[in-house]
Coordinates of C-alpha atoms and ligand atoms in Angstrom, one line a residue:
X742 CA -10.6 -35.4 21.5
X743 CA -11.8 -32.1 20.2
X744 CA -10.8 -30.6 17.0
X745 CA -8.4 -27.7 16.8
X746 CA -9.5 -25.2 14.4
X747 CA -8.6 -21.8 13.1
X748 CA -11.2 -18.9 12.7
X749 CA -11.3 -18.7 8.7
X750 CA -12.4 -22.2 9.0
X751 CA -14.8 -22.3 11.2
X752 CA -17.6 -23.0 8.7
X753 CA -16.3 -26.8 8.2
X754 CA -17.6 -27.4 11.5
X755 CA -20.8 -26.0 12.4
X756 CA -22.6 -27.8 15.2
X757 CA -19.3 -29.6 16.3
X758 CA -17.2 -28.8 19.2
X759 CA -13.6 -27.1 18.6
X760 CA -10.7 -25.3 20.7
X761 CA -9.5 -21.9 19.1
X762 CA -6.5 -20.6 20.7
X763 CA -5.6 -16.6 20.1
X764 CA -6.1 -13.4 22.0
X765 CA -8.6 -11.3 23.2
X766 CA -9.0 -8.7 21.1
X767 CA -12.0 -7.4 22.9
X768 CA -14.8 -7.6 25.6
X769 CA -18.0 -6.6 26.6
X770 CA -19.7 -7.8 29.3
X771 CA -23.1 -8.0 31.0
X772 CA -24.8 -9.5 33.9
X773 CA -24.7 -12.6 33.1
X774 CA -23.0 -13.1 29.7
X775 CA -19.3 -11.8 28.6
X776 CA -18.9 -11.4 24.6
X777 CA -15.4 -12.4 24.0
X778 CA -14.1 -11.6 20.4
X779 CA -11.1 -13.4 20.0
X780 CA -8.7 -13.2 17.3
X781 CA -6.5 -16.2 16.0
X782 CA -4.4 -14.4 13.3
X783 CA -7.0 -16.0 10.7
X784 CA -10.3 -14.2 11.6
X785 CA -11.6 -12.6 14.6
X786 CA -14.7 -14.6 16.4
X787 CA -16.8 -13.6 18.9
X788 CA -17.3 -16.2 21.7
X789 CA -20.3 -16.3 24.0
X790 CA -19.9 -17.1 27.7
X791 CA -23.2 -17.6 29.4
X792 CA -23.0 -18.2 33.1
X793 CA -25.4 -20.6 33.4
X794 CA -24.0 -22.8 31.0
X795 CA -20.5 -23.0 32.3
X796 CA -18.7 -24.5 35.5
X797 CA -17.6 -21.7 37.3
X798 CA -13.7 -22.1 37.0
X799 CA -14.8 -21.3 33.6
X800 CA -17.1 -17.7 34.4
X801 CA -14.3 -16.8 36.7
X802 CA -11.2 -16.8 34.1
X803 CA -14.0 -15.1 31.5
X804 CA -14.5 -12.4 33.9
X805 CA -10.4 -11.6 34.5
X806 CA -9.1 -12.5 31.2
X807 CA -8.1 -8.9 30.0
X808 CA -7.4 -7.4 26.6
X809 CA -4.6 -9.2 24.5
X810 CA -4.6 -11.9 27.1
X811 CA -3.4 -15.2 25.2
X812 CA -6.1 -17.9 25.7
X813 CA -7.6 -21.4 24.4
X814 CA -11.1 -21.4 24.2
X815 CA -13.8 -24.5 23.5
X816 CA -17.2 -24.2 22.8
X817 CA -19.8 -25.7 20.1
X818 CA -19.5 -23.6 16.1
X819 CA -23.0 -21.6 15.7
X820 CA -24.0 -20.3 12.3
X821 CA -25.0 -16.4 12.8
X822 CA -25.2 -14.1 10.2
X823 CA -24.6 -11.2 12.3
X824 CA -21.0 -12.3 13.1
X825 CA -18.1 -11.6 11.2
X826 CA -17.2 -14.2 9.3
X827 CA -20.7 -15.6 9.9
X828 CA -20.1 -18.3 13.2
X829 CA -19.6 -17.7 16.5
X830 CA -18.5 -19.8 19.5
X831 CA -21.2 -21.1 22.3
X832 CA -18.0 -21.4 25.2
X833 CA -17.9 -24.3 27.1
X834 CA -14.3 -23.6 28.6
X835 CA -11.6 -21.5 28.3
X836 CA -8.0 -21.9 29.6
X837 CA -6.0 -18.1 30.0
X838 CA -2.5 -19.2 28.8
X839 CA -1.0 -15.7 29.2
X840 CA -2.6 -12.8 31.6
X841 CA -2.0 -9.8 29.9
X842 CA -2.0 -6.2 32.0
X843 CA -1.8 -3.1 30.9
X844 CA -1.8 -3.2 27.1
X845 CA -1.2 0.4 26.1
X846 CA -3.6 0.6 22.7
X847 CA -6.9 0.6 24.4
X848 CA -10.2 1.0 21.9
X849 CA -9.9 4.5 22.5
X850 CA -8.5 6.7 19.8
X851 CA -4.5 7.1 19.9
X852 CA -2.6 9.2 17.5
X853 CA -0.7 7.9 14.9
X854 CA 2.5 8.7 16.3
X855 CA 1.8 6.7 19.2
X856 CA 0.7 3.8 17.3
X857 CA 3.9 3.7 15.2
X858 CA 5.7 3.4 18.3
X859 CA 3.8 0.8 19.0
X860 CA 3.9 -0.8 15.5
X861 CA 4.8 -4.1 16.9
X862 CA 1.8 -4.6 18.8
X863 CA -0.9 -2.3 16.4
X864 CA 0.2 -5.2 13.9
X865 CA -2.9 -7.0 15.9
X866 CA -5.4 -4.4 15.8
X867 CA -8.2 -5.8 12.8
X868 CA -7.6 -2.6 10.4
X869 CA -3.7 -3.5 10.2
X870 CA -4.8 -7.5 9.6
X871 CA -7.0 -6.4 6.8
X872 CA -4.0 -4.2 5.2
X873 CA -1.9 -7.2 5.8
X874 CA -4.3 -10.3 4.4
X875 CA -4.4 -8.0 0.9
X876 CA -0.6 -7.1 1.2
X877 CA -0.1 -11.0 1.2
X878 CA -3.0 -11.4 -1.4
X879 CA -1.2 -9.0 -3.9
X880 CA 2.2 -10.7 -3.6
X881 CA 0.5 -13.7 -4.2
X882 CA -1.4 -12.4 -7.4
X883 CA 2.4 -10.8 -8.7
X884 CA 3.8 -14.2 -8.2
X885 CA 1.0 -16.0 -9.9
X886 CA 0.8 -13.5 -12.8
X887 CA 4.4 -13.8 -14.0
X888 CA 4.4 -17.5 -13.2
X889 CA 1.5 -18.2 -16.1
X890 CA 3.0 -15.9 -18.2
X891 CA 6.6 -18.1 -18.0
X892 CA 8.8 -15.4 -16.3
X893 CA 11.2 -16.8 -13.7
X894 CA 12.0 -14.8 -10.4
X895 CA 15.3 -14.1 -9.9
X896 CA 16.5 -12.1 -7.1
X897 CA 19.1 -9.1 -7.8
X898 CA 21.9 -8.0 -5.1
X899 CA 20.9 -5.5 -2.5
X900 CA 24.6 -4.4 -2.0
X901 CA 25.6 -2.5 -5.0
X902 CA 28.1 -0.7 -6.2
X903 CA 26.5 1.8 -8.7
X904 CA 23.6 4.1 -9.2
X905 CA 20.0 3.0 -10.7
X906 CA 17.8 6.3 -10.5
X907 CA 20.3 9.5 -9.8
X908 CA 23.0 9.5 -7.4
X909 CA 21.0 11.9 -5.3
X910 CA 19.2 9.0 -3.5
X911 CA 21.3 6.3 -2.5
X912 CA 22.1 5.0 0.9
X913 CA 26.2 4.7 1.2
X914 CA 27.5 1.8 3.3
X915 CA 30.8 0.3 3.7
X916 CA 31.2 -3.1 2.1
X917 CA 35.0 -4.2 3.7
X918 CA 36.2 -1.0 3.4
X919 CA 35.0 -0.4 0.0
X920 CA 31.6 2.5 -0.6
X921 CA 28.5 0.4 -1.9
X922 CA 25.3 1.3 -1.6
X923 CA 21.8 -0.1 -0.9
X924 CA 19.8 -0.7 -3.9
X925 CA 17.6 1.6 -5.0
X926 CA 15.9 -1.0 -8.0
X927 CA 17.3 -4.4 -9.1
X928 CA 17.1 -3.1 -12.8
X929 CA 20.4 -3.1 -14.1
X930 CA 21.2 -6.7 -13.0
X931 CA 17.1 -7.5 -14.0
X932 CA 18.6 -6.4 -17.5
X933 CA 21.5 -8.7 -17.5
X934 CA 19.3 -11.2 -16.3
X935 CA 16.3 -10.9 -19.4
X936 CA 19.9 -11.5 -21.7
X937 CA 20.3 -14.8 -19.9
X938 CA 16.6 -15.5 -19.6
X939 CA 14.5 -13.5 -22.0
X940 CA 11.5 -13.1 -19.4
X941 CA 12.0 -12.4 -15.6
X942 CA 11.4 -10.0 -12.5
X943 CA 12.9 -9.5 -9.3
X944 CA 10.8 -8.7 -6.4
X945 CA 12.9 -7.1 -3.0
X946 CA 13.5 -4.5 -0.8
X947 CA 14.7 -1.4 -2.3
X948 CA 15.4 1.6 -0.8
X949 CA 15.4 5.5 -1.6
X950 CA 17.3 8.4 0.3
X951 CA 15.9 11.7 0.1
X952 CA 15.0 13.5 2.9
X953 CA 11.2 13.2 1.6
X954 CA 7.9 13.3 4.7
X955 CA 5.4 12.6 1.7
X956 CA 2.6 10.5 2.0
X957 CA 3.6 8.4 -0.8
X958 CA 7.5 8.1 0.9
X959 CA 8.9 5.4 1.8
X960 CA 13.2 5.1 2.6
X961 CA 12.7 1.4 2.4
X962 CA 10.2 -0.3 0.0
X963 CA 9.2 -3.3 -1.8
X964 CA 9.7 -3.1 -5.9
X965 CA 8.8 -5.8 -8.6
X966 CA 10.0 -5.0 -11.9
X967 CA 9.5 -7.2 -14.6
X968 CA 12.4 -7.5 -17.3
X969 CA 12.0 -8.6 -20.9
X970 CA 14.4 -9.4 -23.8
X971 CA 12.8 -8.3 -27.5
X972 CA 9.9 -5.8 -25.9
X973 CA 9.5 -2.4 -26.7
X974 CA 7.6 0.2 -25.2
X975 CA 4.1 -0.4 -26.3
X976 CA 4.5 -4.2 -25.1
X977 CA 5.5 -3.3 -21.7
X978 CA 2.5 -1.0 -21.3
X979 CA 0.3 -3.8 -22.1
X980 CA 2.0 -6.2 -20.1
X981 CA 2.0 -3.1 -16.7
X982 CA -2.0 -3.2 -17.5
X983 CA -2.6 -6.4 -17.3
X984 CA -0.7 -7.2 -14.4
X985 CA -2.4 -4.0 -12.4
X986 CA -5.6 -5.3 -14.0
X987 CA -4.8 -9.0 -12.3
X988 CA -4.3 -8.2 -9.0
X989 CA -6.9 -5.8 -8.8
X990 CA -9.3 -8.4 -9.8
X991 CA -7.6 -11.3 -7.3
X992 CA -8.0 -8.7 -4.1
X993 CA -11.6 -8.4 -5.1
X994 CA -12.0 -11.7 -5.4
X995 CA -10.3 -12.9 -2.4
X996 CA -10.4 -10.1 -0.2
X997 CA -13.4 -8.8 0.3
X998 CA -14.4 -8.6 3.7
X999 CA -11.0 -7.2 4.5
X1000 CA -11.5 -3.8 1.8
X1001 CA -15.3 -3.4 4.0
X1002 CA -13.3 -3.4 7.3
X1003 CA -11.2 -0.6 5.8
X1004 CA -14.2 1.0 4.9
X1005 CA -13.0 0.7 0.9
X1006 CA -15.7 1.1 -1.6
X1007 CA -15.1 -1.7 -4.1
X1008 CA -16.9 -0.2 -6.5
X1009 CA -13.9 2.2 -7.8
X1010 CA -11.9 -1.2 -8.0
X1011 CA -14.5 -3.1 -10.4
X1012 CA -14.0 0.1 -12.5
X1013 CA -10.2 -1.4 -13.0
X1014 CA -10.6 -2.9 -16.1
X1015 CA -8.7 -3.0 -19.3
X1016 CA -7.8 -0.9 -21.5
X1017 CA -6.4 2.0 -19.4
X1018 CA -6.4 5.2 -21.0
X1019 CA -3.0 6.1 -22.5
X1020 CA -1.6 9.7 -22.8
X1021 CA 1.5 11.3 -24.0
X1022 CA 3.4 13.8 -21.8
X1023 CA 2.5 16.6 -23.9
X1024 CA -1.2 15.4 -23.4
X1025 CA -0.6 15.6 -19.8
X1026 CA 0.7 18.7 -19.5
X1027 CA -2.2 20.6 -21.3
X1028 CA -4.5 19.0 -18.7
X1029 CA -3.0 19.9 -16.5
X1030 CA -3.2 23.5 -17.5
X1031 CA -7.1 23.3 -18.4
X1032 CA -9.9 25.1 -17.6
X1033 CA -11.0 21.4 -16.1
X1034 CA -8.5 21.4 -13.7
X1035 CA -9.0 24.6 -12.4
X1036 CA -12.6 23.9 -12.4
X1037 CA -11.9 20.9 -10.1
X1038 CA -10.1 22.0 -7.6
X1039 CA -12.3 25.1 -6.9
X1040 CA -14.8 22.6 -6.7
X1041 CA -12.8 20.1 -4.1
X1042 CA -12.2 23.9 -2.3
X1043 CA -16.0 24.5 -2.2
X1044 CA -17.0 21.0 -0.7
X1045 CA -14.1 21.6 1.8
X1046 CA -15.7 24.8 3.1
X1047 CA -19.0 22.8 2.9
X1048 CA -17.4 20.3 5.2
X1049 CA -15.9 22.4 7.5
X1050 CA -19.1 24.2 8.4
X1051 CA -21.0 21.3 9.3
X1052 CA -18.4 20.0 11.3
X1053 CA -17.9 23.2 13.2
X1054 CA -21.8 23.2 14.1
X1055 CA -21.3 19.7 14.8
X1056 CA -18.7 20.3 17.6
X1057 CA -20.1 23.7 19.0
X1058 CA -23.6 21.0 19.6
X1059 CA -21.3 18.5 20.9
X1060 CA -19.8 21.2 23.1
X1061 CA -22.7 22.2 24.3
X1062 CA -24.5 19.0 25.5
X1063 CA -25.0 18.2 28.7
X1064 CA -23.7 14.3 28.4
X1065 CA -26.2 12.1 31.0
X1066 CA -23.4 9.3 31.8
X1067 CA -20.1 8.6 31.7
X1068 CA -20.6 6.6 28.5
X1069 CA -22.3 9.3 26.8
X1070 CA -19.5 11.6 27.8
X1071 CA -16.4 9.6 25.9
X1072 CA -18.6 9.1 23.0
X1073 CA -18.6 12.9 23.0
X1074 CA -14.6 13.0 23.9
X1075 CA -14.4 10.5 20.9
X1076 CA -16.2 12.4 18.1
X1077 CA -14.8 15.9 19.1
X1078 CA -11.3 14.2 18.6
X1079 CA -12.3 12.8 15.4
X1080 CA -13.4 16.4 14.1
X1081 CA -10.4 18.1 15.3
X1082 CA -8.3 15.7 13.3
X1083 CA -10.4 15.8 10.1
X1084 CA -10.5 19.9 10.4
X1085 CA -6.8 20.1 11.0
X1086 CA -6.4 17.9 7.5
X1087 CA -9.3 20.2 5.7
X1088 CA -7.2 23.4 6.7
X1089 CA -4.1 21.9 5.3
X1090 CA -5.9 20.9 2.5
X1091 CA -7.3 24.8 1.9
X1092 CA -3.6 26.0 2.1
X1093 CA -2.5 23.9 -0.9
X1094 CA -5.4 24.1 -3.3
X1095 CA -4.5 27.5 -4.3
X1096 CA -1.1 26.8 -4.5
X1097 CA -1.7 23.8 -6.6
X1098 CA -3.6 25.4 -8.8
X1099 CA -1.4 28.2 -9.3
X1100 CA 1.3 25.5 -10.1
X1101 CA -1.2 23.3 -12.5
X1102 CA -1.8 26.7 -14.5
X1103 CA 1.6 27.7 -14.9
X1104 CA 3.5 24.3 -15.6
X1105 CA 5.9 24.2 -18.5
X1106 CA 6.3 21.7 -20.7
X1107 CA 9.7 19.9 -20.0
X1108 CA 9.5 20.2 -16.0
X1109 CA 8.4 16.5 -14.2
X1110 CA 5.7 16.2 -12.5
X1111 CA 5.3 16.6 -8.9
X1112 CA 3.2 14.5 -6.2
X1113 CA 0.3 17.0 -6.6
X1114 CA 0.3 16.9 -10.4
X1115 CA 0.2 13.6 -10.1
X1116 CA -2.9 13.7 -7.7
X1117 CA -4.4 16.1 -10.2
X1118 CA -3.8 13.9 -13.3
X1119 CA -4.9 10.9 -11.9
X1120 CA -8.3 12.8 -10.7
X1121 CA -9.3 13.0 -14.5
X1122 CA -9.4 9.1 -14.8
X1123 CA -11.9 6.6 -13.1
X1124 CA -9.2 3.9 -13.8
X1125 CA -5.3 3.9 -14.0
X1126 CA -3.7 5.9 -16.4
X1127 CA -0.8 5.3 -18.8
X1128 CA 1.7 8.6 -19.3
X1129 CA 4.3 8.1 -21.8
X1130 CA 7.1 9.4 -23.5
X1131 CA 8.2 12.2 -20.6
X1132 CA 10.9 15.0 -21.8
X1133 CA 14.0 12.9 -21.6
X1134 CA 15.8 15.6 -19.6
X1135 CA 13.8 14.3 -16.4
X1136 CA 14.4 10.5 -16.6
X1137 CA 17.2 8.4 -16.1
X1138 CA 20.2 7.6 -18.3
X1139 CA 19.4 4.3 -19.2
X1140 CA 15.4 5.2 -21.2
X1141 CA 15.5 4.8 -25.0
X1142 CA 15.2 8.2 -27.0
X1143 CA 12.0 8.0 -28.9
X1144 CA 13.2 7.7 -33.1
X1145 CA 10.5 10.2 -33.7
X1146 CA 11.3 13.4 -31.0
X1147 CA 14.8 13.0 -29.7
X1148 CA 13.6 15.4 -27.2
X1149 CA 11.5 12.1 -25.8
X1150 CA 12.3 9.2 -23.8
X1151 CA 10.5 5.6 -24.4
X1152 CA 8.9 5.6 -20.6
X1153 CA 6.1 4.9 -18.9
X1154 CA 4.2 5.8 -16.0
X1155 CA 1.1 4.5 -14.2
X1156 CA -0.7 7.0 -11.5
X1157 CA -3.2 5.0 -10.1
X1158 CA -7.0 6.9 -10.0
X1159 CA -8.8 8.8 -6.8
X1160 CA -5.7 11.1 -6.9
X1161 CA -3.0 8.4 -5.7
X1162 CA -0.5 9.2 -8.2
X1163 CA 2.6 7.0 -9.8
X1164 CA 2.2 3.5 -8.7
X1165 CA 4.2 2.1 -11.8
X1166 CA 7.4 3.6 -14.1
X1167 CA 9.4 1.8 -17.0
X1168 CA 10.3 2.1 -20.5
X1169 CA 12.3 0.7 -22.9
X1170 CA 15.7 0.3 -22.4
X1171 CA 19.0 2.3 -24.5
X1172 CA 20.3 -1.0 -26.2
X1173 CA 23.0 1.0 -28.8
X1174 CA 26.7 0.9 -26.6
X1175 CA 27.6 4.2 -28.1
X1176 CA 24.6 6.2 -27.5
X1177 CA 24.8 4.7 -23.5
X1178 CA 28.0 5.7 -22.9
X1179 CA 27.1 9.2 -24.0
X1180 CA 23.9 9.6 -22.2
X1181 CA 26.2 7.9 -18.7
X1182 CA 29.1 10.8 -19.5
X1183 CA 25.8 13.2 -20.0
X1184 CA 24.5 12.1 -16.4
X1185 CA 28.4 12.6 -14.8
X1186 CA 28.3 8.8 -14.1
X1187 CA 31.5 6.9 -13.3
X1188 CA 31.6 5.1 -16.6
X1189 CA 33.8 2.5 -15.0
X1190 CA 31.0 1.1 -12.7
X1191 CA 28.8 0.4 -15.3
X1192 CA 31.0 -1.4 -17.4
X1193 CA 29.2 -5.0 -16.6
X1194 CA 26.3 -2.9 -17.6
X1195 CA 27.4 -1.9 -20.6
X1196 CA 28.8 -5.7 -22.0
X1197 CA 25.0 -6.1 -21.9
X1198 CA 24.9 -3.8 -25.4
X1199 CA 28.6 -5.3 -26.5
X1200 CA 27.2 -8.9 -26.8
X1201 CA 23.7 -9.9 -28.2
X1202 CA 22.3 -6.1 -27.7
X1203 CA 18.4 -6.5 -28.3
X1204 CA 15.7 -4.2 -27.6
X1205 CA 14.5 -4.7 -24.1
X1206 CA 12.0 -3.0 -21.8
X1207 CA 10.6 -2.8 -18.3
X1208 CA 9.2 -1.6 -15.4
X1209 CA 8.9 -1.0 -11.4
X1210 CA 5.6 -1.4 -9.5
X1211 CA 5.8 -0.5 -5.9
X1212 CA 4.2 -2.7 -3.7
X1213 CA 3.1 0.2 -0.8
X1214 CA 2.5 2.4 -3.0
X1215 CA -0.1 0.1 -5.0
X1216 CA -1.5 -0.9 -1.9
X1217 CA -2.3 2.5 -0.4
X1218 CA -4.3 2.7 -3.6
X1219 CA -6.0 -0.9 -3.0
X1220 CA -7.2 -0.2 0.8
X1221 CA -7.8 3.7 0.4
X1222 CA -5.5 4.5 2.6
X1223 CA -4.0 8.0 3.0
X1224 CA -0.6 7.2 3.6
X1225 CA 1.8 4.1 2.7
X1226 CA 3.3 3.7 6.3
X1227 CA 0.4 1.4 7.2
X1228 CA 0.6 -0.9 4.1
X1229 CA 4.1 -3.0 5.4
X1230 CA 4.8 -4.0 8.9
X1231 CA 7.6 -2.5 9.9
X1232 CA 8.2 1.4 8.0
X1233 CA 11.1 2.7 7.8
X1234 CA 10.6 6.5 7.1
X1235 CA 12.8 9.6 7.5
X1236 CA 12.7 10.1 11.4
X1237 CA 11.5 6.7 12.2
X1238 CA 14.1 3.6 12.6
X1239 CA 12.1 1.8 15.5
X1240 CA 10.4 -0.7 16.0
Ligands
LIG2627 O1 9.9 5.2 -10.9 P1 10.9 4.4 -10.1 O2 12.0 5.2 -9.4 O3 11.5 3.5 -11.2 C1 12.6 2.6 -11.1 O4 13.2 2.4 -10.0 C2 12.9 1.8 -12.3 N1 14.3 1.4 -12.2 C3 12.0 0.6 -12.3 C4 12.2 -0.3 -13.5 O5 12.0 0.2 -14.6 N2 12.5 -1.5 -13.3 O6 10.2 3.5 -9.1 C5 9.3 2.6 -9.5 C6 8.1 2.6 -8.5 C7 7.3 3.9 -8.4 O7 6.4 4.0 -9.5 C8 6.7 3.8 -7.1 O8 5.5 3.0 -7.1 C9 7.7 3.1 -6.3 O9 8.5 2.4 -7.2 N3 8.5 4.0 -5.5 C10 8.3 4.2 -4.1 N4 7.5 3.7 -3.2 C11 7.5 4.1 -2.0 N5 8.5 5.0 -1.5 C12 9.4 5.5 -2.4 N6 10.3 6.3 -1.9 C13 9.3 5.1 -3.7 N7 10.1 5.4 -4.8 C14 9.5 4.7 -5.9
LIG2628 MG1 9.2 7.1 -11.2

C-alpha cells in the first residue's frame, strides 16, 4: 500500500514512497528527464521523471501528459532546498486520469481582461492560490480574534427593507412583490443584536451600487463589523487596532511563502504594530494641504519621469536586438509587453498627479475625502492610520454628534499605509430617540422603515459603537496588490457578472 499524501505535507515523509494526485501545472522537459510541477491544491511540487528509472508506460504518459492534465503520481519524497516547499518527488509512476487539450492560459502573458473571463480556471494559476491561502488565513484570524475576545457571530439578513449608508447605493429587488434591497452592511440589525448580546459581529456578503470602476470597487463584497453594547468611540478605535494589528501578525506568521510568491515585501507588514497614529479630521485636512504633500507628489512625479526613461531605452535596445533563437525572441516579445503595460500605467499616473495635487492644495474643510486623498493620507504613515471625528454633514444618519463640536460626528476611519486608503469605518452609534428621528427626517428617510431601528433607543438605549472592515479591501493591502478584483474568487464589478 502506498501512502496518499498532500503537497504541504510532504515533509512527514521524506525517504518514503507516496501518490500525489493534482494537475500539471507546468513542464519542462529535456532529453532524458521531464520536470513535472504539479499542483494538488495544497502546494505545488516538482516531480522528476528520469527515463532510465522508469518502465516505459510510465516515460510515455510523462511525455503526453499536457498542461492542467489531471494525474496521480508515485515516486519516493526528496529533501531539496531549492524546491518550493523544500521536497520534491523522485517519479516512479504516474497514471493521467484526465488528458487535458488546449488550455487557454498558457505561461505566456494574457491581459487581465482575458483572465477575468477565465476566472474560473486562473483560480489555479499559483499567484491567485497565494491570494487565496491569505484570504482564508485572514478569515480565520477575524474568527479567532472575536472568538478570544467572547463576541458571538451572528449572521444579519441579506434581504432588507431599508437603507444603511445613503439610499444612493442600494441594489432594489423584488421580495413577493414587495421593493427590498440587498444589504449594503448588516449594521442596523448588528445593533439590535449588541442589545441582545452586548458583544458580536456579523461577517457576509454586502453589496454596494454605484456605478464606481475604482480600484478599490467592489458591487459585491465581504464586511465584518463588530457591534458592541456600552463602547464609545475611543474603545472601538482600540478594539479596530488591535484586530488589524492581529491579522496582520497571523498572515505573517502563517503565510509567508505565499506574500514572497506575490512578490510582497513583509517588511512594511512587521511595521504593523500598535499604537496606530490617531488624527482628527481637521488634522487631516491641513496635511493634506501642506507643503509635504506637495513635496511628495512632485517627488513620486520625478521618479516617474526617471522610470519612464529607462524603460524607453530599455525597449528601443530590445527593439533593436537581433534575437539568435526562437527562445530568445519571446523572451524579447515578453519584456516589451511588460514595458508597454507598466508605461501605459506611468502615463496615467503623470495625468493625475497634477490634478491631485491641485485638489490636495485646494481642499476645504467640511468636503469628504476622496480615493486619492485617501492614497495621499495614508502615504504620510508607515503603519495604518486612525481619522476621526469627520464633519458630520458627510456621514451617515445614524454617527453620534461629538458633545464638544456639534459640527462633528463620533466616526472613525482606517486607511491602511503605502497609499491603499480606507480599509476600516465606524463610530459610535446616536443612542437618544429624539435626536435619531431628527437626523432620519434630516437624511429624507422613510421614518417608517426604521421603526424596529429605532425601539433599539425606546427600550434599554445605551451607548454603543462599531465598525466595518472590508475583507478585499484589507487584503489588496495585505498581498500588495493594485486592485481588489483578484482578492475573492468570483468579482462581481460594474460590467462584469460572469463567471
Ligand atoms: O465605510 P463603510 O461604508 O461603513 C459601513 O458600511 C458601516 N455601516 C460599517 C459599520 O460601522 N458597521 O464600509 C466599511 C468598509 C470600508 O472601510 C471598506 O473597507 C469596505 O467596507 N467597502 C468596500 N469594499 C469594496 N468595495 C466597496 N464598494 C466597498 N465599500 C465599502
Ligand atoms: Mg466609509
Amino acid at each position: 500500500m502506498v501512502l496518499e499524501a498532500r503537497i504541504e505535507e510532504l515533509w512527514r515523509f521524506e525517504g518514503q514512497e507516496v501518490t500525489l494526485k493534482g494537475w500539471l501545472a507546468h513542464k519542462r522537459s529535456s532529453k532524458r528527464i521531464h520536470f513535472l510541477i504539479v499542483r494538488d491544491g495544497s502546494g505545488f511540487c516538482q516531480c522528476v521523471v528520469y527515463q532510465p528509472e522508469v518502465p516505459a508506460e510510465v516515460w510515455e504518459r510523462a511525455e503526453r501528459i499536457t498542461q492542467e492534465s489531471a494525474l496521480q503520481i508515485t515516486g519516493l519524497v526528496r529533501r531539496d532546498e531549492r524546491q518550493i516547499g523544500g521536497y520534491e518527488l523522485g517519479v516512479r509512476d504516474l497514471e493521467i486520469v484526465h488528458l487535458t487539450q488546449g488550455y487557454p492560459i498558457t505561461p505566456k502573458p494574457h491581459g487581465v481582461d482575458f483572465l477575468l473571463d477565465r476566472r474560473h480556471l486562473w483560480l489555479r494559476s499559483r499567484r491567485q492560490w497565494a491570494i487565496m491561502r491569505i484570504r482564508h488565513q485572514v478569515v480565520h484570524a477575524i474568527h479567532r480574534f472575536f472568538d478570544e475576545r467572547g463576541f458571538l457571530k451572528l449572521d444579519a439578513p441579506i434581504f432588507t427593507g431599508n437603507a444603511v449608508e445613503g439610499t444612493t447605493t442600494l441594489f432594489e429587488t423584488d421580495f413577493f412583490g414587495q421593493p427590498a434591497y440587498l444589504s449594503q452592511s448588516g449594521q442596523l440589525y448588528g445593533e439590535a443584536m449588541a442589545m441582545a448580546f452586548g458583544r458580536i459581529y456579523t461577517f457576509g456578503p454586502t453589496f454596494r451600487a454605484e456605478k464606481s470602476k475604482t480600484r478599490r470597487h467592489l458591487a459585491e463584497f465581504w464586511m465584518v463589523e463588530p457591534e458592541m453594547a456600552f463602547f464609545d468611540l475611543e474603545m472601538t478605535m482600540d478594539l479596530a487596532e488591535e484586530l488589524v494589528e492581529y491579522i496582520v501578525q497571523q498572515v505573517l506568521a502563517h503565510r509567508r511563502f505565499e506574500l514572497s510568491l506575490l512578490g510582497r515585501d513583509p517588511e512594511a507588514l512587521e511595521r504593523v504594530r500598535r499604537p496606530f497614529p490617531r488624527i482628527t479630521y481637521t488634522e487631516a485636512v491641513e496635511i493634506l494641504r501642506s507643503p509635504e504633500t506637495q513635496r511628495m507628489l512632485r517627488a513620486d512625479e520625478e521618479r516617474l519621469q526617471a522610470e519612464r526613461a529607462e524603460l524607453e531605452a530599455e525597449a528601443e535596445a530590445l527593439r533593436s536586438e537581433r534575437p539568435a533563437g526562437e527562445v530568445r525572441k519571446g523572451e524579447i516579445e515578453h519584456r516589451l509587453a511588460e514595458i508597454a503595460h507598466r508605461l501605459s500605467e506611468i502615463e496615467e499616473e503623470l495625468k493625475n498627479i497634477p490634478l491631485w495635487m491641485d485638489s490636495a492644495r485646494n481642499f476645504r474643510w467640511g468636503e469628504d475625502f476622496g480615493g486619492a486623498d485617501e492614497t495621499i493620507l495614508s502615504r504620510h504613515f508607515d503603519r495604518p492610520v486612525l481619522v476621526h471625528r469627520y464633519p458630520a454633514a458627510v456621514k451617515a444618519f445614524y454617527m453620534k454628534r461629538d458633545p464638544r463640536d456639534e459640527r462633528l460626528a463620533l466616526g472613525v476611519d482606517m486607511l491602511a499605509p503605502e497609499g491603499y486608503g480606507e480599509i476600516i469605518g465606524g463610530g459610535q452609534r446616536e443612542d437618544d430617540l429624539d435626536t435619531l428621528i431628527a437626523r432620519i427626517r434630516e437624511h429624507n428617510l422613510p421614518l417608517e422603515v426604521y421603526e424596529w431601528y429605532l425601539d433599539l433607543r425606546r427600550y434599554g438605549s445605551v451607548p454603543h459603537a462599531g465598525f466595518g472592515l472590508g475583507l478585499e479591501r484589507t487584503l489588496a493591502w495585505i498581498c500588495g496588490l493594485k486592485h481588489v478584483r483578484e482578492t475573492i474568487p468570483f468579482p462581481r464589478m460594474m460590467g462584469r457578472l460572469f463567471p
